[in-house]
Coordinates of C-alpha atoms and ligand atoms in Angstrom, one line a residue:
M1 CA 0.4 0.0 -0.1
S2 CA 1.4 3.4 -1.0
D3 CA 1.8 5.4 2.2
D4 CA 1.2 9.1 0.4
T5 CA -1.1 10.9 2.6
S6 CA -1.7 12.9 -0.1
Q7 CA -3.4 10.4 -2.5
R8 CA -5.7 7.8 -1.5
A9 CA -4.0 4.6 -0.4
I10 CA -3.2 1.7 -2.7
F11 CA -2.4 -2.0 -2.6
A12 CA 1.0 -2.2 -5.0
T13 CA 0.2 -5.9 -6.1
K14 CA -3.0 -8.7 -6.1
I15 CA -1.2 -10.5 -3.5
G16 CA -0.8 -7.5 -1.1
A17 CA -4.7 -7.2 -1.1
V18 CA -5.0 -10.7 -0.6
A19 CA -2.5 -10.9 1.9
A20 CA -3.9 -7.7 3.7
T21 CA -7.9 -9.5 3.8
V22 CA -6.3 -12.3 5.1
G23 CA -4.3 -10.8 7.6
S24 CA -7.5 -9.0 8.8
A25 CA -9.5 -12.2 9.0
V26 CA -6.8 -14.8 10.4
G27 CA -6.3 -13.6 14.1
L28 CA -7.5 -14.5 17.4
G29 CA -10.8 -15.0 16.0
N30 CA -9.1 -18.4 14.1
I31 CA -7.0 -19.7 17.0
W32 CA -8.8 -18.3 20.4
R33 CA -12.6 -17.6 19.8
F34 CA -13.3 -20.7 17.4
P35 CA -11.8 -23.7 19.6
Y36 CA -13.8 -22.1 22.4
E37 CA -16.9 -21.6 20.8
T38 CA -16.3 -25.0 19.6
G39 CA -16.1 -26.2 23.1
V40 CA -18.8 -24.3 24.4
H41 CA -21.7 -25.7 20.8
G42 CA -20.6 -29.4 21.3
G43 CA -18.2 -29.8 18.5
G44 CA -19.1 -31.0 15.2
A45 CA -22.3 -29.6 14.8
F46 CA -21.1 -26.4 15.4
I47 CA -18.6 -26.7 12.7
A48 CA -20.5 -28.2 10.4
C49 CA -22.7 -24.8 10.6
Y50 CA -20.0 -22.6 10.8
I51 CA -18.7 -23.9 7.0
V52 CA -22.2 -23.5 6.0
F53 CA -22.5 -20.0 6.8
V54 CA -18.8 -19.3 5.9
L55 CA -19.7 -20.3 2.2
L56 CA -23.4 -19.1 2.4
L57 CA -23.3 -16.3 3.6
G58 CA -19.9 -15.3 4.0
V59 CA -17.9 -15.4 1.1
P60 CA -21.3 -13.5 -0.7
L61 CA -20.9 -10.7 1.7
L62 CA -17.3 -10.8 1.6
C63 CA -18.0 -9.9 -2.6
A64 CA -20.5 -7.0 -1.5
E65 CA -18.6 -5.2 0.9
F66 CA -15.4 -5.4 -1.7
I67 CA -17.7 -3.8 -4.4
L68 CA -18.9 -1.1 -2.1
G69 CA -15.0 -0.5 -1.3
R70 CA -13.3 -0.5 -4.6
G71 CA -16.2 1.3 -6.2
T72 CA -16.5 4.0 -4.2
R73 CA -12.6 4.2 -2.7
S74 CA -13.9 5.8 0.5
N75 CA -14.4 5.5 4.1
I76 CA -17.7 3.5 5.1
L77 CA -19.9 6.1 5.2
G78 CA -18.7 7.3 1.8
A79 CA -19.0 4.1 1.1
F80 CA -22.8 3.7 1.4
R81 CA -23.4 7.4 0.2
D82 CA -21.5 7.3 -3.1
S83 CA -22.4 3.6 -4.1
S84 CA -26.1 4.9 -5.2
S85 CA -28.6 7.6 -5.5
G86 CA -30.1 6.7 -2.2
G87 CA -27.3 5.9 -0.6
R88 CA -27.7 8.9 1.9
R89 CA -30.1 7.6 3.7
W90 CA -27.8 4.1 4.7
V91 CA -24.8 6.7 5.8
G92 CA -26.8 5.7 10.0
A93 CA -25.2 1.8 9.0
G94 CA -22.0 3.4 8.7
Y95 CA -22.0 5.2 11.8
M96 CA -23.2 1.7 13.7
V97 CA -20.6 -0.1 12.0
I98 CA -17.6 2.5 13.0
L99 CA -19.2 1.9 16.7
S100 CA -19.2 -2.0 16.8
S101 CA -15.8 -2.0 15.2
I102 CA -14.7 0.6 18.1
M103 CA -16.1 -2.2 20.3
I104 CA -14.9 -5.2 18.6
L105 CA -11.2 -3.5 19.4
W106 CA -11.7 -3.1 23.2
F107 CA -12.0 -6.7 23.9
Y108 CA -10.0 -7.9 21.2
S109 CA -6.8 -6.4 22.4
V110 CA -7.7 -7.7 25.7
V111 CA -7.3 -10.9 24.3
A112 CA -4.2 -9.5 22.4
G113 CA -2.6 -8.3 25.7
W114 CA -2.9 -12.0 27.0
T115 CA -0.8 -13.2 24.5
L116 CA 1.8 -10.5 24.6
G117 CA 2.1 -11.8 28.7
Y118 CA 2.0 -15.8 27.5
C119 CA 5.1 -14.4 25.0
Y120 CA 6.7 -13.0 28.1
D121 CA 6.1 -16.1 30.1
S122 CA 7.4 -18.2 28.1
V123 CA 10.8 -16.2 27.2
T124 CA 10.9 -15.8 30.7
G125 CA 10.2 -19.8 31.2
S126 CA 7.8 -18.9 33.8
I127 CA 5.2 -21.0 32.8
A128 CA 7.6 -23.9 32.2
G129 CA 6.7 -27.1 34.1
M130 CA 3.3 -26.0 34.9
D131 CA 0.7 -28.7 35.8
S132 CA -2.6 -28.0 34.3
S133 CA -4.3 -26.5 37.6
E134 CA -1.4 -24.3 37.9
I135 CA -1.9 -23.6 34.6
S136 CA -5.3 -22.2 35.8
D137 CA -3.9 -20.4 38.7
H138 CA -1.7 -18.5 36.0
F139 CA -4.3 -17.9 33.7
M140 CA -6.7 -16.1 36.5
E141 CA -4.0 -14.6 37.9
M142 CA -2.7 -12.4 34.7
T143 CA -6.7 -11.9 34.0
T144 CA -7.6 -10.8 37.2
G145 CA -4.6 -8.2 38.2
W146 CA -3.5 -4.9 37.1
R147 CA -1.1 -7.0 34.8
N148 CA -4.2 -7.5 32.6
V149 CA -4.3 -3.6 32.1
V150 CA -0.8 -2.8 31.4
L151 CA -0.4 -6.0 28.5
T152 CA -3.9 -4.6 27.1
V153 CA -2.4 -0.8 26.9
V154 CA 1.4 -2.1 26.0
F155 CA -0.5 -4.0 23.1
L156 CA -2.6 -0.9 22.1
L157 CA 0.7 1.2 21.8
A158 CA 2.2 -0.9 19.3
N159 CA -1.4 -1.0 17.5
A160 CA -0.7 2.6 17.4
A161 CA 3.4 2.9 16.7
V162 CA 2.4 0.3 13.4
L163 CA -0.3 2.7 12.1
L164 CA 1.3 5.8 12.9
G165 CA 4.5 4.2 11.1
G166 CA 2.3 3.3 8.4
V167 CA 0.9 0.2 7.0
T168 CA 3.0 -0.6 3.9
K169 CA 6.2 -1.2 5.5
G170 CA 5.3 -1.5 8.8
I171 CA 2.5 -4.4 9.0
E172 CA 2.0 -5.4 5.3
R173 CA 5.2 -6.3 4.7
A174 CA 6.0 -8.1 8.3
S175 CA 2.5 -9.8 7.7
N176 CA 4.0 -11.4 3.8
L177 CA 6.7 -12.8 5.7
L178 CA 4.8 -13.6 9.1
M179 CA 1.6 -15.3 7.9
P180 CA 3.2 -17.9 6.3
L181 CA 5.4 -18.7 9.2
L182 CA 2.0 -19.0 11.3
F183 CA 0.6 -21.2 9.0
V184 CA 4.0 -23.6 9.1
L185 CA 4.0 -23.3 13.2
L186 CA 0.2 -24.7 12.7
M187 CA 1.2 -27.3 11.0
V188 CA 4.1 -27.9 13.4
L189 CA 1.6 -27.9 15.9
C190 CA -1.2 -30.6 14.0
I191 CA 1.6 -33.1 13.6
N192 CA 2.8 -33.2 17.2
S193 CA -1.1 -33.2 18.1
L194 CA -1.1 -36.5 15.8
S195 CA 1.0 -38.3 18.7
L196 CA -1.3 -37.1 21.5
D197 CA -3.6 -40.0 23.7
G198 CA -6.9 -38.2 23.4
L199 CA -6.6 -37.5 19.4
K200 CA -9.3 -40.0 18.9
E201 CA -11.6 -38.3 21.1
G202 CA -10.6 -34.8 19.9
M203 CA -11.1 -35.8 16.5
T204 CA -14.5 -37.1 17.1
F205 CA -15.4 -34.2 19.1
L206 CA -14.7 -31.8 16.0
F207 CA -15.9 -33.9 12.9
H208 CA -18.4 -36.0 14.3
P209 CA -21.3 -33.8 14.0
D210 CA -24.4 -35.0 16.2
F211 CA -26.8 -33.0 14.5
S212 CA -29.6 -33.4 17.6
K213 CA -27.1 -30.8 19.1
I214 CA -28.1 -28.1 16.6
D215 CA -30.5 -25.2 18.7
A216 CA -30.7 -21.8 17.8
S217 CA -28.0 -20.8 20.1
V218 CA -25.3 -23.1 18.4
L219 CA -27.0 -21.0 15.0
L220 CA -26.3 -17.7 15.9
G221 CA -23.0 -18.6 17.5
A222 CA -21.3 -20.0 14.3
M223 CA -23.1 -17.5 12.1
G224 CA -21.9 -15.1 14.8
Q225 CA -18.7 -16.7 14.9
A226 CA -18.5 -16.8 10.8
F227 CA -18.9 -13.1 10.6
F228 CA -16.5 -12.4 12.8
S229 CA -13.8 -14.4 11.6
L230 CA -14.1 -13.1 7.9
S231 CA -14.1 -9.6 9.4
I232 CA -17.6 -9.4 7.8
G233 CA -20.5 -6.5 8.5
M234 CA -17.7 -4.3 10.2
G235 CA -16.9 -2.2 7.3
C236 CA -13.2 -3.5 8.0
M237 CA -13.4 -5.5 4.3
T238 CA -15.0 -2.4 2.9
V239 CA -12.4 -0.1 3.6
Y240 CA -9.5 -2.9 2.6
A241 CA -11.2 -3.2 -0.7
S242 CA -10.7 0.7 -0.9
Y243 CA -7.3 0.2 -1.2
F244 CA -7.3 -2.8 -4.0
N245 CA -6.0 -1.5 -7.5
K246 CA -8.5 -2.4 -10.4
E247 CA -6.5 -6.0 -11.3
S248 CA -7.7 -7.5 -7.8
R249 CA -10.7 -9.9 -8.6
L250 CA -13.4 -9.4 -6.5
G251 CA -15.0 -12.8 -6.5
R252 CA -11.8 -14.9 -6.3
T253 CA -10.5 -12.2 -3.3
A254 CA -13.4 -13.1 -1.3
L255 CA -13.3 -17.4 -2.0
T256 CA -9.4 -17.1 -1.0
T257 CA -9.8 -15.3 1.9
A258 CA -12.7 -17.2 3.4
V259 CA -10.9 -20.9 2.3
L260 CA -7.7 -19.7 4.1
D261 CA -9.4 -18.2 6.9
T262 CA -11.5 -21.1 7.9
L263 CA -8.3 -23.6 7.3
V264 CA -6.6 -21.7 10.0
A265 CA -9.7 -22.2 12.5
I266 CA -10.1 -26.1 11.5
L267 CA -6.0 -26.0 12.1
A268 CA -6.5 -24.4 15.7
G269 CA -9.3 -26.9 16.3
V270 CA -6.9 -30.0 15.5
I271 CA -4.2 -28.6 17.8
I272 CA -6.6 -27.9 20.8
F273 CA -8.8 -30.8 20.6
P274 CA -6.8 -34.1 20.9
A275 CA -4.8 -31.9 24.0
V276 CA -8.2 -30.9 25.8
F277 CA -8.4 -34.7 26.0
T278 CA -5.1 -35.1 26.9
Y279 CA -4.7 -33.3 29.6
G280 CA -8.3 -33.4 31.3
F281 CA -9.6 -30.0 30.5
S282 CA -12.9 -29.6 30.1
P283 CA -13.9 -28.5 26.1
E284 CA -16.4 -26.5 27.4
K285 CA -14.0 -23.9 29.4
G286 CA -14.8 -20.7 27.3
P287 CA -12.6 -18.3 26.7
A288 CA -10.0 -19.5 28.9
L289 CA -10.0 -22.5 26.9
V290 CA -6.6 -22.0 24.7
F291 CA -4.5 -20.1 26.9
E292 CA -4.7 -23.3 29.4
V293 CA -4.9 -25.7 27.0
L294 CA -1.6 -24.7 24.7
P295 CA 0.8 -23.7 28.0
A296 CA 0.2 -27.7 28.6
V297 CA 0.9 -28.8 25.2
F298 CA 4.5 -27.2 25.5
G299 CA 5.3 -28.0 28.4
C300 CA 5.4 -31.6 26.8
M301 CA 7.4 -30.6 23.9
P302 CA 11.0 -31.0 23.6
G303 CA 12.4 -27.3 24.0
G304 CA 8.7 -26.3 24.6
M305 CA 9.4 -22.6 25.9
I306 CA 10.7 -21.9 22.6
W307 CA 8.3 -23.1 20.7
S308 CA 5.7 -21.6 23.0
A309 CA 7.1 -18.1 22.5
I310 CA 7.5 -17.9 18.9
F311 CA 3.8 -18.9 19.0
F312 CA 2.5 -16.5 21.1
L313 CA 4.7 -14.2 19.2
L314 CA 2.9 -15.2 15.7
L315 CA -0.6 -14.8 17.4
I316 CA 0.6 -11.3 17.9
V317 CA 1.6 -10.6 15.0
A318 CA -1.5 -12.0 13.9
S319 CA -3.9 -9.7 16.2
I320 CA -1.7 -6.9 15.1
T321 CA -2.8 -7.3 11.2
S322 CA -6.3 -7.8 12.4
T323 CA -6.4 -4.7 15.1
V324 CA -4.9 -2.8 12.4
S325 CA -7.8 -3.4 10.4
M326 CA -10.1 -2.4 12.7
S327 CA -8.7 0.9 13.3
E328 CA -8.8 1.5 10.0
I329 CA -12.4 1.9 9.6
S330 CA -12.3 4.5 12.3
I331 CA -9.5 6.5 10.7
S332 CA -10.2 6.6 7.2
Y333 CA -13.7 8.1 8.8
F334 CA -11.7 10.6 11.0
E335 CA -9.3 11.0 8.1
E336 CA -11.2 11.4 5.0
E337 CA -15.2 12.7 6.5
L338 CA -14.2 14.9 9.7
K339 CA -10.8 16.2 7.7
M340 CA -8.2 15.0 10.6
S341 CA -4.5 14.2 9.9
R342 CA -3.3 10.7 10.1
R343 CA -1.7 11.2 13.1
N344 CA -4.4 13.2 14.8
A345 CA -6.9 10.4 13.1
T346 CA -5.1 7.6 15.0
I347 CA -4.2 9.2 18.0
L348 CA -7.6 9.8 18.5
S349 CA -8.9 6.2 17.3
S350 CA -5.5 5.0 20.1
V351 CA -7.4 7.1 22.9
L352 CA -10.8 5.7 22.5
A353 CA -9.9 2.3 21.5
M354 CA -7.9 2.6 25.3
A355 CA -10.5 3.8 27.3
G356 CA -12.6 0.9 26.7
A357 CA -10.3 -1.6 26.4
V358 CA -8.6 -1.1 30.1
V359 CA -12.5 -0.8 31.5
C360 CA -13.0 -4.4 29.6
A361 CA -9.7 -5.6 31.0
L362 CA -11.0 -4.3 34.6
S363 CA -14.2 -6.7 34.3
F364 CA -12.5 -9.4 35.5
G365 CA -10.7 -8.3 38.7
P366 CA -12.3 -5.0 40.5
L367 CA -14.8 -4.7 37.9
S368 CA -16.2 -8.1 37.4
D369 CA -19.2 -7.2 40.0
F370 CA -20.7 -4.9 37.3
T371 CA -22.4 -7.0 35.2
V372 CA -24.9 -6.4 32.7
C373 CA -27.7 -10.0 32.3
G374 CA -25.2 -11.5 34.0
M375 CA -22.3 -10.8 31.7
S376 CA -19.4 -8.9 32.9
M377 CA -18.3 -6.5 30.5
F378 CA -16.2 -8.4 28.7
D379 CA -18.5 -11.3 27.9
L380 CA -21.1 -8.8 26.7
L381 CA -19.2 -6.9 24.5
D382 CA -18.0 -10.2 22.7
Y383 CA -21.7 -11.6 22.8
V384 CA -23.4 -8.3 21.8
T385 CA -20.8 -6.9 19.0
S386 CA -20.6 -10.9 17.2
N387 CA -24.4 -12.1 17.6
I388 CA -26.1 -8.5 17.1
C389 CA -24.2 -5.7 16.0
L390 CA -22.2 -8.0 13.2
P391 CA -25.5 -9.8 12.2
V392 CA -27.0 -6.8 12.1
A393 CA -24.4 -5.1 9.6
G394 CA -24.7 -7.9 7.5
L395 CA -28.1 -7.7 6.7
I396 CA -28.1 -3.8 5.9
I397 CA -25.1 -4.6 3.7
S398 CA -26.9 -7.4 1.9
V399 CA -30.0 -5.5 2.0
Y400 CA -28.5 -2.2 0.7
V401 CA -26.1 -4.3 -2.5
G402 CA -29.0 -6.1 -3.3
W403 CA -31.8 -4.1 -3.6
V404 CA -30.2 -0.6 -4.0
V405 CA -27.1 -0.3 -5.4
P406 CA -27.2 0.0 -9.2
A407 CA -26.5 -3.8 -11.0
R408 CA -24.2 -1.5 -13.3
F409 CA -22.2 -0.3 -10.2
T410 CA -21.7 -3.9 -9.0
R411 CA -21.4 -5.5 -12.3
E412 CA -18.3 -3.6 -13.2
Q413 CA -16.6 -4.0 -9.8
L414 CA -17.4 -7.8 -10.4
T415 CA -15.7 -8.1 -13.7
D416 CA -14.0 -5.3 -13.8
G417 CA -15.7 -3.3 -16.2
G418 CA -16.5 -6.4 -18.5
S419 CA -12.5 -7.2 -18.7
Y420 CA -13.5 -10.9 -17.6
P421 CA -16.5 -12.9 -16.8
F422 CA -18.3 -13.6 -13.4
P423 CA -20.3 -16.5 -14.6
L424 CA -22.0 -16.2 -10.8
Y425 CA -23.6 -13.1 -11.1
G426 CA -26.8 -13.5 -10.8
V427 CA -26.4 -16.9 -7.9
L428 CA -24.9 -13.9 -6.1
M429 CA -27.6 -11.6 -6.7
F430 CA -30.4 -14.1 -5.4
V431 CA -28.4 -14.8 -2.4
L432 CA -27.9 -11.2 -1.3
R433 CA -31.4 -10.5 -2.0
W434 CA -32.9 -13.2 -0.7
V435 CA -31.0 -15.6 1.2
C436 CA -28.9 -13.6 3.3
P437 CA -31.5 -11.2 4.4
V438 CA -33.9 -14.4 5.2
A439 CA -31.4 -16.4 7.0
I440 CA -30.0 -13.5 8.9
M441 CA -33.5 -13.0 9.9
L442 CA -34.5 -16.3 10.9
I443 CA -31.8 -17.1 13.2
F444 CA -31.8 -13.7 15.3
L445 CA -35.6 -13.8 15.7
N446 CA -35.3 -17.8 16.8
S447 CA -32.4 -16.7 19.3
I448 CA -33.9 -14.3 20.9
G449 CA -37.3 -16.7 21.2
L450 CA -39.5 -14.3 18.9
L451 CA -40.0 -17.4 16.4
Ligands
PFF501 N1 -11.0 -11.6 11.8 C1 -10.5 -11.0 13.2 C2 -10.3 -12.4 13.5 O1 -10.5 -13.4 13.6 O2 -9.3 -12.5 14.7 C3 -11.2 -10.3 13.7 C4 -12.1 -9.0 13.6 C5 -11.2 -8.2 12.4 C6 -13.0 -9.0 13.6 C7 -11.2 -7.1 11.8 C8 -13.8 -7.4 12.9 C9 -12.8 -6.7 12.1 F1 -13.1 -5.4 11.5

């Protein structure tokens, strides 16, 4: 991406565009959230629903966001406003999306802070040789104390530094190099999992779906996870597509992003669940799952702390490529709509992020008594953003691109003005007009008990 602030940035290559979108999609959502959601929702049946949602809703919505972004080359507000003559009436959705991106950043940076803490603890060796219960205590100590706040702030400062330093030279190059490394490391850990005693049980849990377990909460959870993991319904992919060059093929980029993202999530599952059963953890542990299971895995590997340090380091990188994309939503809005400089926009976005993230970090300790509907601030934000904000925004985007944006505009983007065919145009439009809105509405109404 060019960092020239006088001009709108553009990813230099098609590969750069794919790397950035995959960098945004692959993150804690795949390695932390996917395994714990799978565990909480009963394993294989959840994964089956998840894959259906990625293909049925995820890929078409990615295409819709790409169309809005590249077609308008604008921030999320401009993307609604400039893509159709009636677009001005839809900018409210843009504000909602900006707000949800900030809220996701709040709890996401807390988890990224834990990753930072584990990386540090691996380097110092302080988590070496711990048994399962010591690891659980360690996690508890880290999340309830002030260390949690410090780690969150340090992570957000690193995020701000990358955003200030420029996207091309910092994050784009780093992710081009480190994302493949993360893949390699995941493969190594997968192979290690194959030797664990709990392999059979873990694989059965993951890949033998018990369809009788599917209920409204599994469906809503799987849909929310698909949206979260693909970074859709957030305007993030819209903003990134506004930096795509003319040659980027939107349909292909959407499919590649969805396939790679799902692959990483499944690999994470294959790493975690055999270990869960080997070391006697409960799959239903929730957000702590990965942070308790992985140290147990590393603890039993030769040179485990070195692997652990590398793994958590790469996870930090994967998190930063995602938080950068989340921050970019508000930063591009501040820059283009409120006419701020890149520097001031980044500072404002980081201050907003820090204020909420610190409260979220404290929700494990000093603020743990402050709950809404029985949920801590952290759980509430995770639940509300993934299960309400993202699907609602997804619904709005599908209806808007399906029904309001002129066909000429969508076709132009999907075929690069007719330079290549997009044979699935009719199918895509049908899905955006009917399947996405109906599916999202049904699942949503069902899960809140109105159906
Ligand atoms: N997709 C990211 C992950 O799986 O970690 C999270 C995310 C990034 C969500 C950017 C939303 C977003 F706009």
